[in-house]
mmCIF file of C-alpha atoms and ligand atoms in Angstrom:
data_model
loop_
_atom_site.group_PDB
_atom_site.id
_atom_site.type_symbol
_atom_site.label_atom_id
_atom_site.label_comp_id
_atom_site.label_asym_id
_atom_site.label_seq_id
_atom_site.Cartn_x
_atom_site.Cartn_y
_atom_site.Cartn_z
ATOM 1 C CA MET A 285 22.736 -4.192 -3.079
ATOM 2 C CA HIS A 286 23.840 -0.548 -2.769
ATOM 3 C CA ASP A 287 26.620 1.189 -0.265
ATOM 4 C CA LEU A 288 24.009 1.615 2.339
ATOM 5 C CA ARG A 289 27.130 3.178 4.350
ATOM 6 C CA ALA A 290 28.139 5.376 2.263
ATOM 7 C CA ILE A 291 24.686 6.291 1.292
ATOM 8 C CA SER A 292 23.929 5.915 5.171
ATOM 9 C CA LEU A 293 26.183 9.491 5.587
ATOM 10 C CA LEU A 294 24.705 11.651 3.649
ATOM 11 C CA PHE A 295 21.044 11.700 5.816
ATOM 12 C CA GLN A 296 21.819 14.091 8.696
ATOM 13 C CA MET A 297 20.778 10.097 11.160
ATOM 14 C CA ARG A 298 21.471 10.864 14.664
ATOM 15 C CA ALA A 299 22.942 7.070 14.878
ATOM 16 C CA ASP A 300 25.686 4.490 13.728
ATOM 17 C CA PHE A 301 25.293 1.865 11.276
ATOM 18 C CA VAL A 302 24.592 -1.374 11.432
ATOM 19 C CA GLU A 303 23.169 -3.183 8.998
ATOM 20 C CA ALA A 304 21.049 -2.863 5.706
ATOM 21 C CA GLN A 305 19.418 -5.385 4.222
ATOM 22 C CA PRO A 306 16.788 -4.567 0.571
ATOM 23 C CA PHE A 307 13.245 -3.896 2.323
ATOM 24 C CA GLY A 308 9.366 -4.609 0.763
ATOM 25 C CA SER A 309 7.741 -6.042 -2.130
ATOM 26 C CA GLY A 310 6.907 -2.428 -4.470
ATOM 27 C CA HIS A 311 7.795 -2.754 -8.081
ATOM 28 C CA ILE A 312 8.944 0.020 -8.691
ATOM 29 C CA ASN A 313 11.383 1.466 -5.958
ATOM 30 C CA ASP A 314 14.961 0.542 -4.887
ATOM 31 C CA THR A 315 13.670 0.153 -0.833
ATOM 32 C CA TYR A 316 16.382 -0.563 1.964
ATOM 33 C CA CYS A 317 15.953 -1.394 5.844
ATOM 34 C CA ALA A 318 18.297 -0.483 7.742
ATOM 35 C CA TRP A 319 19.705 -1.138 12.110
ATOM 36 C CA TYR A 320 21.421 2.016 13.264
ATOM 37 C CA ASP A 321 23.050 2.317 16.858
ATOM 38 C CA GLN A 322 21.330 5.755 18.836
ATOM 39 C CA ALA A 323 23.093 5.666 22.449
ATOM 40 C CA GLY A 324 22.660 1.899 22.641
ATOM 41 C CA THR A 325 19.291 0.997 21.296
ATOM 42 C CA ARG A 326 18.755 -0.310 17.893
ATOM 43 C CA ILE A 327 16.486 1.473 15.671
ATOM 44 C CA ARG A 328 15.698 1.037 11.889
ATOM 45 C CA TYR A 329 15.317 2.933 9.248
ATOM 46 C CA ILE A 330 14.262 2.898 5.681
ATOM 47 C CA HIS A 331 17.040 4.432 3.394
ATOM 48 C CA GLN A 332 14.619 4.368 -1.008
ATOM 49 C CA ARG A 333 16.526 4.941 -4.108
ATOM 50 C CA LEU A 334 14.415 6.424 -6.581
ATOM 51 C CA ASN A 335 13.419 5.093 -9.215
ATOM 52 C CA ASP A 336 14.460 7.658 -12.490
ATOM 53 C CA ASN A 337 13.444 5.358 -15.361
ATOM 54 C CA VAL A 338 10.290 5.844 -13.899
ATOM 55 C CA PHE A 339 9.757 9.352 -11.915
ATOM 56 C CA LYS A 340 11.364 12.198 -14.828
ATOM 57 C CA ASP A 341 11.994 14.724 -12.443
ATOM 58 C CA PRO A 342 12.652 13.016 -8.754
ATOM 59 C CA ILE A 343 13.752 16.683 -7.364
ATOM 60 C CA GLN A 344 9.766 17.071 -8.119
ATOM 61 C CA VAL A 345 8.754 14.053 -6.693
ATOM 62 C CA MET A 346 10.575 15.004 -3.544
ATOM 63 C CA GLU A 347 8.722 19.082 -3.372
ATOM 64 C CA ASN A 348 5.600 17.022 -3.135
ATOM 65 C CA VAL A 349 6.430 14.630 -0.802
ATOM 66 C CA ASP A 350 8.407 16.631 1.658
ATOM 67 C CA ARG A 351 5.288 19.507 0.545
ATOM 68 C CA VAL A 352 2.722 16.158 1.644
ATOM 69 C CA THR A 353 3.953 14.902 4.520
ATOM 70 C CA LYS A 354 5.006 17.758 6.720
ATOM 71 C CA HIS A 355 0.710 19.192 5.917
ATOM 72 C CA ALA A 356 0.112 15.535 7.051
ATOM 73 C CA LEU A 357 2.977 15.987 10.668
ATOM 74 C CA ASN A 358 1.419 19.548 11.256
ATOM 75 C CA ARG A 359 -2.466 18.005 11.046
ATOM 76 C CA LEU A 360 -1.229 16.193 13.867
ATOM 77 C CA LEU A 361 0.792 17.793 15.707
ATOM 78 C CA ALA A 362 -1.593 20.322 16.329
ATOM 79 C CA ALA A 363 -3.567 17.580 17.336
ATOM 80 C CA GLN A 364 -1.674 16.620 19.559
ATOM 81 C CA HIS A 365 -1.839 13.361 18.249
ATOM 82 C CA PRO A 366 -0.148 11.287 20.767
ATOM 83 C CA GLU A 367 1.230 9.119 17.629
ATOM 84 C CA ALA A 368 2.240 11.988 15.171
ATOM 85 C CA HIS A 369 5.533 10.678 14.114
ATOM 86 C CA ARG A 370 4.028 7.093 13.258
ATOM 87 C CA ARG A 371 0.919 8.918 11.092
ATOM 88 C CA THR A 372 2.670 9.688 8.261
ATOM 89 C CA LEU A 373 6.175 9.552 6.852
ATOM 90 C CA THR A 374 9.300 12.101 7.101
ATOM 91 C CA CYS A 375 12.158 12.923 5.498
ATOM 92 C CA ILE A 376 15.190 12.028 6.854
ATOM 93 C CA PRO A 377 16.950 16.162 5.999
ATOM 94 C CA ALA A 378 20.106 14.980 4.027
ATOM 95 C CA TRP A 379 23.001 17.420 4.949
ATOM 96 C CA ASP A 380 22.091 21.064 3.324
ATOM 97 C CA GLY A 381 18.938 20.012 4.498
ATOM 98 C CA LYS A 382 16.964 19.007 1.505
ATOM 99 C CA PRO A 383 14.616 16.649 1.937
ATOM 100 C CA TYR A 384 16.327 14.074 -0.660
ATOM 101 C CA ALA A 385 20.111 13.753 -1.017
ATOM 102 C CA ILE A 386 22.042 12.897 -4.007
ATOM 103 C CA ASP A 387 24.611 9.896 -4.544
ATOM 104 C CA GLN A 388 27.833 9.694 -6.472
ATOM 105 C CA GLU A 389 26.264 8.877 -10.011
ATOM 106 C CA GLY A 390 23.548 10.788 -9.147
ATOM 107 C CA HIS A 391 21.041 9.058 -8.538
ATOM 108 C CA LEU A 392 18.252 10.455 -6.058
ATOM 109 C CA TRP A 393 17.640 9.156 -2.243
ATOM 110 C CA ARG A 394 15.311 9.327 0.461
ATOM 111 C CA THR A 395 15.103 8.461 4.389
ATOM 112 C CA PHE A 396 12.607 7.581 6.412
ATOM 113 C CA PRO A 397 11.898 6.695 9.479
ATOM 114 C CA PHE A 398 10.629 3.169 9.826
ATOM 115 C CA ILE A 399 6.933 3.475 10.838
ATOM 116 C CA GLU A 400 6.958 0.223 13.969
ATOM 117 C CA ARG A 401 4.139 -2.527 14.792
ATOM 118 C CA ALA A 402 2.734 -2.257 11.349
ATOM 119 C CA ARG A 403 2.757 -4.104 8.339
ATOM 120 C CA GLY A 404 1.513 -3.188 4.577
ATOM 121 C CA TYR A 405 0.482 -6.732 2.781
ATOM 122 C CA ASP A 406 0.551 -8.323 -0.767
ATOM 123 C CA GLU A 407 -2.346 -10.288 0.566
ATOM 124 C CA ILE A 408 -5.694 -9.978 2.738
ATOM 125 C CA GLN A 409 -6.841 -11.669 5.332
ATOM 126 C CA SER A 410 -9.698 -10.393 6.636
ATOM 127 C CA ASN A 411 -12.475 -8.129 5.588
ATOM 128 C CA GLU A 412 -11.081 -6.149 8.768
ATOM 129 C CA GLN A 413 -7.508 -5.001 6.862
ATOM 130 C CA ALA A 414 -9.836 -3.266 3.835
ATOM 131 C CA TYR A 415 -12.434 -2.046 5.723
ATOM 132 C CA GLN A 416 -9.268 0.106 7.358
ATOM 133 C CA ALA A 417 -6.884 0.330 4.114
ATOM 134 C CA ALA A 418 -9.562 1.735 2.606
ATOM 135 C CA LYS A 419 -10.334 4.626 5.731
ATOM 136 C CA ALA A 420 -6.810 5.493 5.744
ATOM 137 C CA PHE A 421 -6.797 5.884 2.185
ATOM 138 C CA GLY A 422 -9.676 8.353 2.029
ATOM 139 C CA GLU A 423 -8.597 9.813 5.391
ATOM 140 C CA PHE A 424 -5.569 10.358 3.148
ATOM 141 C CA GLN A 425 -7.641 12.213 0.088
ATOM 142 C CA LYS A 426 -9.571 13.959 2.793
ATOM 143 C CA LEU A 427 -6.068 15.436 4.025
ATOM 144 C CA THR A 428 -4.639 15.981 0.450
ATOM 145 C CA ALA A 429 -8.014 17.586 0.028
ATOM 146 C CA ASP A 430 -6.747 21.065 2.110
ATOM 147 C CA LEU A 431 -3.439 21.343 1.362
ATOM 148 C CA THR A 432 -3.163 25.489 0.272
ATOM 149 C CA GLY A 433 -0.237 26.674 -2.110
ATOM 150 C CA GLU A 434 0.469 25.480 -5.999
ATOM 151 C CA ARG A 435 -0.620 22.400 -7.881
ATOM 152 C CA LEU A 436 1.508 19.605 -6.925
ATOM 153 C CA HIS A 437 3.566 18.047 -9.795
ATOM 154 C CA GLU A 438 2.327 15.866 -12.425
ATOM 155 C CA THR A 439 5.405 12.647 -11.258
ATOM 156 C CA ILE A 440 4.368 10.498 -13.993
ATOM 157 C CA PRO A 441 2.272 12.568 -16.178
ATOM 158 C CA ASP A 442 -1.145 11.176 -17.661
ATOM 159 C CA PHE A 443 -0.476 8.303 -15.396
ATOM 160 C CA HIS A 444 -4.277 7.340 -14.982
ATOM 161 C CA HIS A 445 -5.009 7.995 -18.244
ATOM 162 C CA THR A 446 -6.218 4.585 -19.580
ATOM 163 C CA ALA A 447 -7.316 5.336 -23.324
ATOM 164 C CA LYS A 448 -3.148 6.593 -23.515
ATOM 165 C CA ARG A 449 -2.093 3.356 -21.440
ATOM 166 C CA LEU A 450 -4.243 1.405 -24.697
ATOM 167 C CA GLU A 451 -1.904 3.660 -27.099
ATOM 168 C CA ALA A 452 0.885 2.945 -25.302
ATOM 169 C CA LEU A 453 -0.484 -1.109 -25.951
ATOM 170 C CA GLU A 454 -0.738 -0.394 -28.943
ATOM 171 C CA ILE A 455 3.075 1.058 -29.484
ATOM 172 C CA ALA A 456 4.637 -1.836 -27.682
ATOM 173 C CA ILE A 457 2.881 -4.053 -30.111
ATOM 174 C CA CYS A 458 4.240 -2.162 -33.123
ATOM 175 C CA LYS A 459 7.080 -1.609 -32.028
ATOM 176 C CA ASN A 460 7.506 -5.298 -31.035
ATOM 177 C CA LEU A 461 10.427 -4.463 -29.192
ATOM 178 C CA ALA A 462 11.485 -8.601 -27.129
ATOM 179 C CA ASP A 463 9.461 -10.059 -30.411
ATOM 180 C CA ARG A 464 6.839 -11.223 -27.842
ATOM 181 C CA ALA A 465 3.992 -10.545 -29.771
ATOM 182 C CA GLY A 466 3.079 -13.800 -31.973
ATOM 183 C CA GLY A 467 2.522 -14.799 -28.393
ATOM 184 C CA VAL A 468 -0.127 -12.435 -26.171
ATOM 185 C CA GLN A 469 -2.810 -12.522 -29.187
ATOM 186 C CA PRO A 470 -5.716 -13.556 -27.029
ATOM 187 C CA GLU A 471 -4.650 -10.338 -24.074
ATOM 188 C CA ILE A 472 -3.750 -7.527 -26.778
ATOM 189 C CA ALA A 473 -7.730 -8.656 -27.715
ATOM 190 C CA PHE A 474 -8.671 -8.612 -24.559
ATOM 191 C CA ALA A 475 -7.731 -5.293 -24.527
ATOM 192 C CA ARG A 476 -9.205 -3.685 -27.284
ATOM 193 C CA ALA A 477 -12.016 -4.865 -26.449
ATOM 194 C CA ARG A 478 -12.327 -3.080 -24.033
ATOM 195 C CA ALA A 479 -11.742 1.217 -25.550
ATOM 196 C CA ALA A 480 -14.666 1.885 -24.548
ATOM 197 C CA ASP A 481 -14.660 1.122 -20.516
ATOM 198 C CA CYS A 482 -10.618 3.080 -20.799
ATOM 199 C CA SER A 483 -12.082 6.614 -22.124
ATOM 200 C CA ARG A 484 -14.878 6.786 -19.180
ATOM 201 C CA VAL A 485 -13.247 7.748 -16.366
ATOM 202 C CA THR A 486 -11.647 10.616 -18.509
ATOM 203 C CA ASP A 487 -14.407 11.759 -20.038
ATOM 204 C CA LEU A 488 -16.134 12.147 -17.127
ATOM 205 C CA ILE A 489 -12.966 14.406 -15.954
ATOM 206 C CA ALA A 490 -13.484 16.727 -18.836
ATOM 207 C CA SER A 491 -17.056 17.119 -18.796
ATOM 208 C CA GLY A 492 -16.906 19.008 -15.217
ATOM 209 C CA ALA A 493 -18.954 15.576 -13.848
ATOM 210 C CA ILE A 494 -16.008 14.461 -12.154
ATOM 211 C CA PRO A 495 -13.930 16.985 -10.633
ATOM 212 C CA GLU A 496 -9.662 16.720 -9.504
ATOM 213 C CA ARG A 497 -9.490 16.019 -6.354
ATOM 214 C CA VAL A 498 -5.813 15.596 -4.928
ATOM 215 C CA THR A 499 -5.085 11.890 -5.291
ATOM 216 C CA HIS A 500 -2.472 9.138 -3.792
ATOM 217 C CA ASN A 501 -3.441 6.963 -6.748
ATOM 218 C CA ASP A 502 -1.391 3.657 -5.503
ATOM 219 C CA THR A 503 -3.818 2.391 -3.241
ATOM 220 C CA LYS A 504 -2.550 -0.785 -3.703
ATOM 221 C CA LEU A 505 -2.017 -2.607 -0.368
ATOM 222 C CA ASN A 506 0.292 -2.483 0.779
ATOM 223 C CA ASN A 507 0.774 0.899 0.591
ATOM 224 C CA VAL A 508 -1.082 1.431 3.602
ATOM 225 C CA LEU A 509 0.897 0.213 6.665
ATOM 226 C CA LEU A 510 -1.375 -1.474 9.002
ATOM 227 C CA ASP A 511 -0.962 -1.793 12.773
ATOM 228 C CA GLU A 512 0.098 -5.456 14.006
ATOM 229 C CA SER A 513 -2.556 -5.722 16.681
ATOM 230 C CA THR A 514 -5.715 -3.579 15.523
ATOM 231 C CA ALA A 515 -5.781 -3.748 12.070
ATOM 232 C CA GLU A 516 -6.226 0.194 11.908
ATOM 233 C CA GLY A 517 -4.057 2.099 9.557
ATOM 234 C CA VAL A 518 -1.482 3.608 10.352
ATOM 235 C CA CYS A 519 0.134 4.964 7.079
ATOM 236 C CA VAL A 520 -0.313 5.629 3.856
ATOM 237 C CA ILE A 521 3.162 4.867 1.565
ATOM 238 C CA ASP A 522 4.617 5.490 -1.345
ATOM 239 C CA LEU A 523 3.221 9.275 -2.090
ATOM 240 C CA ASP A 524 5.424 9.316 -5.207
ATOM 241 C CA THR A 525 2.313 9.526 -7.648
ATOM 242 C CA THR A 526 -0.093 11.725 -5.281
ATOM 243 C CA MET A 527 -0.714 14.575 -6.951
ATOM 244 C CA PRO A 528 -3.963 16.399 -8.948
ATOM 245 C CA GLY A 529 -6.456 12.768 -9.638
ATOM 246 C CA SER A 530 -9.583 11.283 -9.746
ATOM 247 C CA ALA A 531 -10.863 9.589 -6.844
ATOM 248 C CA LEU A 532 -12.075 7.326 -8.897
ATOM 249 C CA TYR A 533 -8.614 5.648 -9.558
ATOM 250 C CA ASP A 534 -7.737 5.293 -5.473
ATOM 251 C CA PHE A 535 -11.109 3.589 -5.182
ATOM 252 C CA GLY A 536 -9.999 1.088 -7.616
ATOM 253 C CA ASP A 537 -6.659 0.326 -7.442
ATOM 254 C CA MET A 538 -7.662 -0.939 -3.119
ATOM 255 C CA VAL A 539 -11.082 -2.637 -5.223
ATOM 256 C CA ARG A 540 -7.916 -4.930 -7.896
ATOM 257 C CA THR A 541 -5.961 -5.620 -5.138
ATOM 258 C CA ALA A 542 -8.248 -6.384 -1.538
ATOM 259 C CA ALA A 543 -11.125 -8.243 -3.161
ATOM 260 C CA PRO A 544 -9.478 -10.445 -5.666
ATOM 261 C CA THR A 545 -9.381 -14.258 -3.857
ATOM 262 C CA THR A 546 -5.054 -14.799 -5.446
ATOM 263 C CA ARG A 547 -2.114 -11.616 -5.000
ATOM 264 C CA GLU A 548 -2.065 -9.650 -8.525
ATOM 265 C CA ASP A 549 0.226 -12.382 -9.535
ATOM 266 C CA GLU A 550 -1.344 -15.775 -9.628
ATOM 267 C CA ALA A 551 -0.776 -17.636 -12.613
ATOM 268 C CA ASP A 552 -3.876 -19.979 -11.994
ATOM 269 C CA VAL A 553 -6.319 -18.082 -12.965
ATOM 270 C CA SER A 554 -8.956 -20.531 -12.227
ATOM 271 C CA GLN A 555 -8.810 -19.384 -8.142
ATOM 272 C CA ILE A 556 -9.568 -15.221 -9.230
ATOM 273 C CA GLY A 557 -12.732 -14.699 -7.866
ATOM 274 C CA VAL A 558 -14.386 -11.308 -6.382
ATOM 275 C CA ARG A 559 -14.417 -11.481 -2.589
ATOM 276 C CA LEU A 560 -17.855 -9.324 -2.250
ATOM 277 C CA ASP A 561 -17.466 -9.389 1.088
ATOM 278 C CA ARG A 562 -14.659 -8.138 0.986
ATOM 279 C CA PHE A 563 -15.563 -5.852 -1.782
ATOM 280 C CA GLU A 564 -17.778 -4.686 1.526
ATOM 281 C CA ALA A 565 -15.836 -2.860 3.809
ATOM 282 C CA LEU A 566 -13.690 -1.356 0.914
ATOM 283 C CA VAL A 567 -16.991 0.829 0.684
ATOM 284 C CA SER A 568 -17.833 0.300 3.659
ATOM 285 C CA GLY A 569 -15.021 1.859 4.968
ATOM 286 C CA TYR A 570 -14.010 4.426 2.379
ATOM 287 C CA LEU A 571 -17.111 5.967 1.743
ATOM 288 C CA SER A 572 -16.834 6.695 6.248
ATOM 289 C CA ALA A 573 -13.202 9.206 4.998
ATOM 290 C CA ALA A 574 -14.837 9.969 1.772
ATOM 291 C CA THR A 575 -18.218 11.934 2.668
ATOM 292 C CA PHE A 576 -17.104 14.627 -0.110
ATOM 293 C CA LEU A 577 -17.595 12.162 -3.354
ATOM 294 C CA ASN A 578 -20.592 13.722 -5.616
ATOM 295 C CA GLU A 579 -22.843 11.225 -7.474
ATOM 296 C CA CYS A 580 -21.717 10.787 -10.237
ATOM 297 C CA GLU A 581 -18.529 9.970 -8.647
ATOM 298 C CA ARG A 582 -20.430 7.520 -6.805
ATOM 299 C CA SER A 583 -22.700 5.695 -8.840
ATOM 300 C CA HIS A 584 -18.723 4.174 -10.699
ATOM 301 C CA LEU A 585 -17.266 3.219 -7.478
ATOM 302 C CA ALA A 586 -17.367 -0.069 -8.683
ATOM 303 C CA PHE A 587 -16.529 0.268 -12.329
ATOM 304 C CA SER A 588 -13.444 2.247 -10.847
ATOM 305 C CA GLY A 589 -11.664 -1.783 -9.731
ATOM 306 C CA LYS A 590 -12.886 -2.511 -13.463
ATOM 307 C CA LEU A 591 -11.448 0.149 -14.603
ATOM 308 C CA LEU A 592 -8.660 -0.074 -13.097
ATOM 309 C CA THR A 593 -7.479 -4.241 -13.421
ATOM 310 C CA LEU A 594 -7.974 -2.841 -16.904
ATOM 311 C CA GLU A 595 -5.522 -0.292 -16.832
ATOM 312 C CA CYS A 596 -3.483 -2.524 -14.875
ATOM 313 C CA GLY A 597 -2.667 -4.894 -16.808
ATOM 314 C CA ILE A 598 -2.844 -2.976 -20.129
ATOM 315 C CA ARG A 599 0.322 -1.903 -18.071
ATOM 316 C CA PHE A 600 2.233 -5.517 -17.853
ATOM 317 C CA LEU A 601 0.986 -6.927 -21.067
ATOM 318 C CA THR A 602 2.380 -2.911 -22.144
ATOM 319 C CA ASP A 603 5.686 -3.095 -20.223
ATOM 320 C CA TYR A 604 6.110 -7.520 -21.243
ATOM 321 C CA LEU A 605 6.089 -7.336 -24.687
ATOM 322 C CA ASN A 606 8.550 -3.697 -23.972
ATOM 323 C CA GLY A 607 11.240 -6.621 -22.662
ATOM 324 C CA ASP A 608 10.361 -5.886 -19.384
ATOM 325 C CA ALA A 609 12.166 -2.210 -18.371
ATOM 326 C CA TYR A 610 8.965 -0.554 -16.632
ATOM 327 C CA PHE A 611 7.938 -3.204 -13.667
ATOM 328 C CA LYS A 612 10.549 -5.615 -11.490
ATOM 329 C CA ILE A 613 10.352 -8.676 -11.801
ATOM 330 C CA LYS A 614 11.214 -12.067 -10.330
ATOM 331 C CA ARG A 615 11.345 -14.528 -12.979
ATOM 332 C CA PRO A 616 10.293 -14.133 -16.726
ATOM 333 C CA GLY A 617 6.808 -14.093 -18.367
ATOM 334 C CA HIS A 618 6.279 -12.255 -14.670
ATOM 335 C CA ASN A 619 4.615 -9.636 -16.661
ATOM 336 C CA LEU A 620 2.781 -11.603 -18.213
ATOM 337 C CA ASP A 621 1.518 -13.630 -15.501
ATOM 338 C CA ARG A 622 0.708 -10.391 -13.699
ATOM 339 C CA CYS A 623 -1.735 -9.809 -17.056
ATOM 340 C CA ARG A 624 -3.270 -12.935 -17.126
ATOM 341 C CA ASN A 625 -3.824 -12.760 -13.429
ATOM 342 C CA GLN A 626 -5.603 -8.285 -13.996
ATOM 343 C CA PHE A 627 -7.894 -9.326 -17.893
ATOM 344 C CA ALA A 628 -8.772 -12.975 -15.910
ATOM 345 C CA PHE A 629 -9.601 -10.224 -12.576
ATOM 346 C CA VAL A 630 -11.275 -8.035 -14.604
ATOM 347 C CA VAL A 631 -13.649 -11.008 -16.404
ATOM 348 C CA LYS A 632 -14.225 -11.867 -12.763
ATOM 349 C CA LEU A 633 -15.863 -8.440 -12.138
ATOM 350 C CA GLU A 634 -17.527 -7.353 -14.647
ATOM 351 C CA GLU A 635 -19.731 -10.713 -13.693
ATOM 352 C CA ALA A 636 -20.013 -8.901 -10.006
ATOM 353 C CA MET A 637 -20.400 -6.153 -11.442
ATOM 354 C CA ALA A 638 -24.596 -5.276 -10.994
ATOM 355 C CA GLU A 639 -23.959 -6.507 -6.992
ATOM 356 C CA MET A 640 -21.210 -4.726 -6.337
ATOM 357 C CA GLU A 641 -23.442 -0.941 -8.112
ATOM 358 C CA GLY A 642 -26.228 -2.879 -5.621
ATOM 359 C CA ILE A 643 -23.662 -3.078 -2.823
ATOM 360 C CA VAL A 644 -22.259 0.161 -3.229
ATOM 361 C CA ALA A 645 -26.378 1.687 -3.426
ATOM 362 C CA ARG A 646 -26.630 0.203 0.166
ATOM 363 C CA TYR A 647 -24.454 2.795 1.625
HETATM 364 P P1 ADP B 239 8.038 1.243 -4.611
HETATM 365 O O1 ADP B 239 7.157 2.421 -5.344
HETATM 366 O O2 ADP B 239 8.839 0.445 -4.751
HETATM 367 O O3 ADP B 239 6.805 -0.197 -4.778
HETATM 368 P P2 ADP B 239 7.305 2.312 -0.753
HETATM 369 O O4 ADP B 239 7.655 3.214 -1.306
HETATM 370 O O5 ADP B 239 5.837 1.563 -1.685
HETATM 371 O O6 ADP B 239 7.960 1.644 -2.630
HETATM 372 O O7 ADP B 239 8.570 0.713 -0.503
HETATM 373 C C1 ADP B 239 8.024 -0.433 -0.517
HETATM 374 C C2 ADP B 239 7.575 -1.623 0.340
HETATM 375 O O8 ADP B 239 9.116 -1.186 2.074
HETATM 376 C C3 ADP B 239 6.478 -1.247 0.332
HETATM 377 O O9 ADP B 239 5.686 -1.545 0.447
HETATM 378 C C4 ADP B 239 6.573 -1.245 2.610
HETATM 379 O O10 ADP B 239 6.841 -2.383 3.250
HETATM 380 C C5 ADP B 239 7.693 -1.355 3.001
HETATM 381 N N1 ADP B 239 8.366 0.613 3.857
HETATM 382 C C6 ADP B 239 8.768 1.724 2.707
HETATM 383 N N2 ADP B 239 8.497 3.043 3.648
HETATM 384 C C7 ADP B 239 8.618 2.188 4.898
HETATM 385 C C8 ADP B 239 8.308 3.035 5.768
HETATM 386 N N3 ADP B 239 8.789 4.321 6.050
HETATM 387 N N4 ADP B 239 7.806 2.225 7.019
HETATM 388 C C9 ADP B 239 7.779 0.488 6.660
HETATM 389 N N5 ADP B 239 7.761 -0.216 5.889
HETATM 390 C C10 ADP B 239 8.373 1.243 5.201
HETATM 391 C C1 GN1 B 240 3.625 0.281 -9.315
HETATM 392 O O1 GN1 B 240 5.935 0.340 -6.275
HETATM 393 P P1 GN1 B 240 3.970 -0.207 -5.924
HETATM 394 O O2 GN1 B 240 4.674 -0.837 -6.375
HETATM 395 O O3 GN1 B 240 3.686 -0.094 -5.053
HETATM 396 C C2 GN1 B 240 2.617 0.162 -9.517
HETATM 397 C C3 GN1 B 240 1.696 1.233 -9.973
HETATM 398 C C4 GN1 B 240 0.998 0.253 -10.070
HETATM 399 C C5 GN1 B 240 1.609 -0.993 -9.616
HETATM 400 C C6 GN1 B 240 1.436 -2.776 -9.843
HETATM 401 C C7 GN1 B 240 4.791 4.225 -9.718
HETATM 402 O O4 GN1 B 240 3.259 0.153 -7.686
HETATM 403 O O5 GN1 B 240 0.919 1.986 -10.117
HETATM 404 O O6 GN1 B 240 -0.332 -0.721 -10.050
HETATM 405 O O7 GN1 B 240 3.053 -1.397 -9.230
HETATM 406 N N1 GN1 B 240 3.453 2.158 -9.465
HETATM 407 C C8 GN1 B 240 4.481 3.147 -10.138
HETATM 408 O O8 GN1 B 240 1.255 -3.997 -8.959
HETATM 409 O O9 GN1 B 240 4.151 2.680 -11.355
HETATM 410 MG MG1 MG B 241 4.541 0.371 -3.205
#
């Protein structure tokens, strides 16, 4: 727990700090919800310490976030949206006017108004949620498509280069830093057997068949806040990886997180299956907004779910072998449970692939 009162003083809050608690279930940043007293009314903000082990250049991350959020707000204000400030993150400036502040230890913090009457879900509850989440991420891609100016920074180079993720796994196996490789031979074999899948999308991008687009790149279900009463997608959050990528990375990660029957760390893999009704809701919601996709992208939507799940499983396995240095864990073996869960879901997706492709073809 950091000293949030001290952090709050770094920003132009215009309200009095009351208290703060750790918040949310993100795997990367340190997130706090802080209550303030603003002239007698309680309001809350999110304070976040960016993970600078994951993001090697935090200021570049904030340059991207600032550009994207200002662009979104300008669009909403131009359209006279009655809830413009609820529909996008907005960075509260620090005293020097920058959208972030650096603490005494040199770590970067940012502050966002808390998006009220909305929430993110670690586990999906309805097809309507899947539809709305996918529509919101599709609309986000539409919004970022007309960002003007320089190319966004690549905040994590090769983030979704799945073949390079497999190479990183091979390096982790060789180094065997935590002496765990002996216990995960079936998982290693599982990943290696799918090497050809790993390079499929990057090859299509290299050949020009699939265009580079500005994408979110971390479209897990809890990175979009849905309205508590209507389920409408209110605000896309966690913009740290918004950068050039492929639409397939975004759709694939929605499938990974919104189409399984369990959450991503369920250890009982016999519980895991594909909800085809959820998948259909994702396709329908996403395509209602992402009207810009080309034929090659459309024909890989079903495959993208398998690819992103495989990639995430490879990343969890790599982190397990490296001694849990990247993802936050809540119990010993957590990354291995996550890896086994993802690989079990890959198997289920492989079994359902023809049906999923049939669903996409119907839209
Ligand atoms: P991480 O990269 O660690 O996943 P996120 O930016 O996704 O960090 O934030 C973690 C969680 O905090 C989110 O899943 C969401 O529940 C919550 N959260 C983040 N920003 C806001 C906000 N502006 N309003 C309400 N909740 C938020
Ligand atoms: C991380 O930050 P969060 O928890 O939304 C990770 C994603 C993974 C996801 C797996 C920057 O997402 O890439 O898919 O965990 N984010 C980063 O749950 O690595
Ligand atoms: Mg997140």
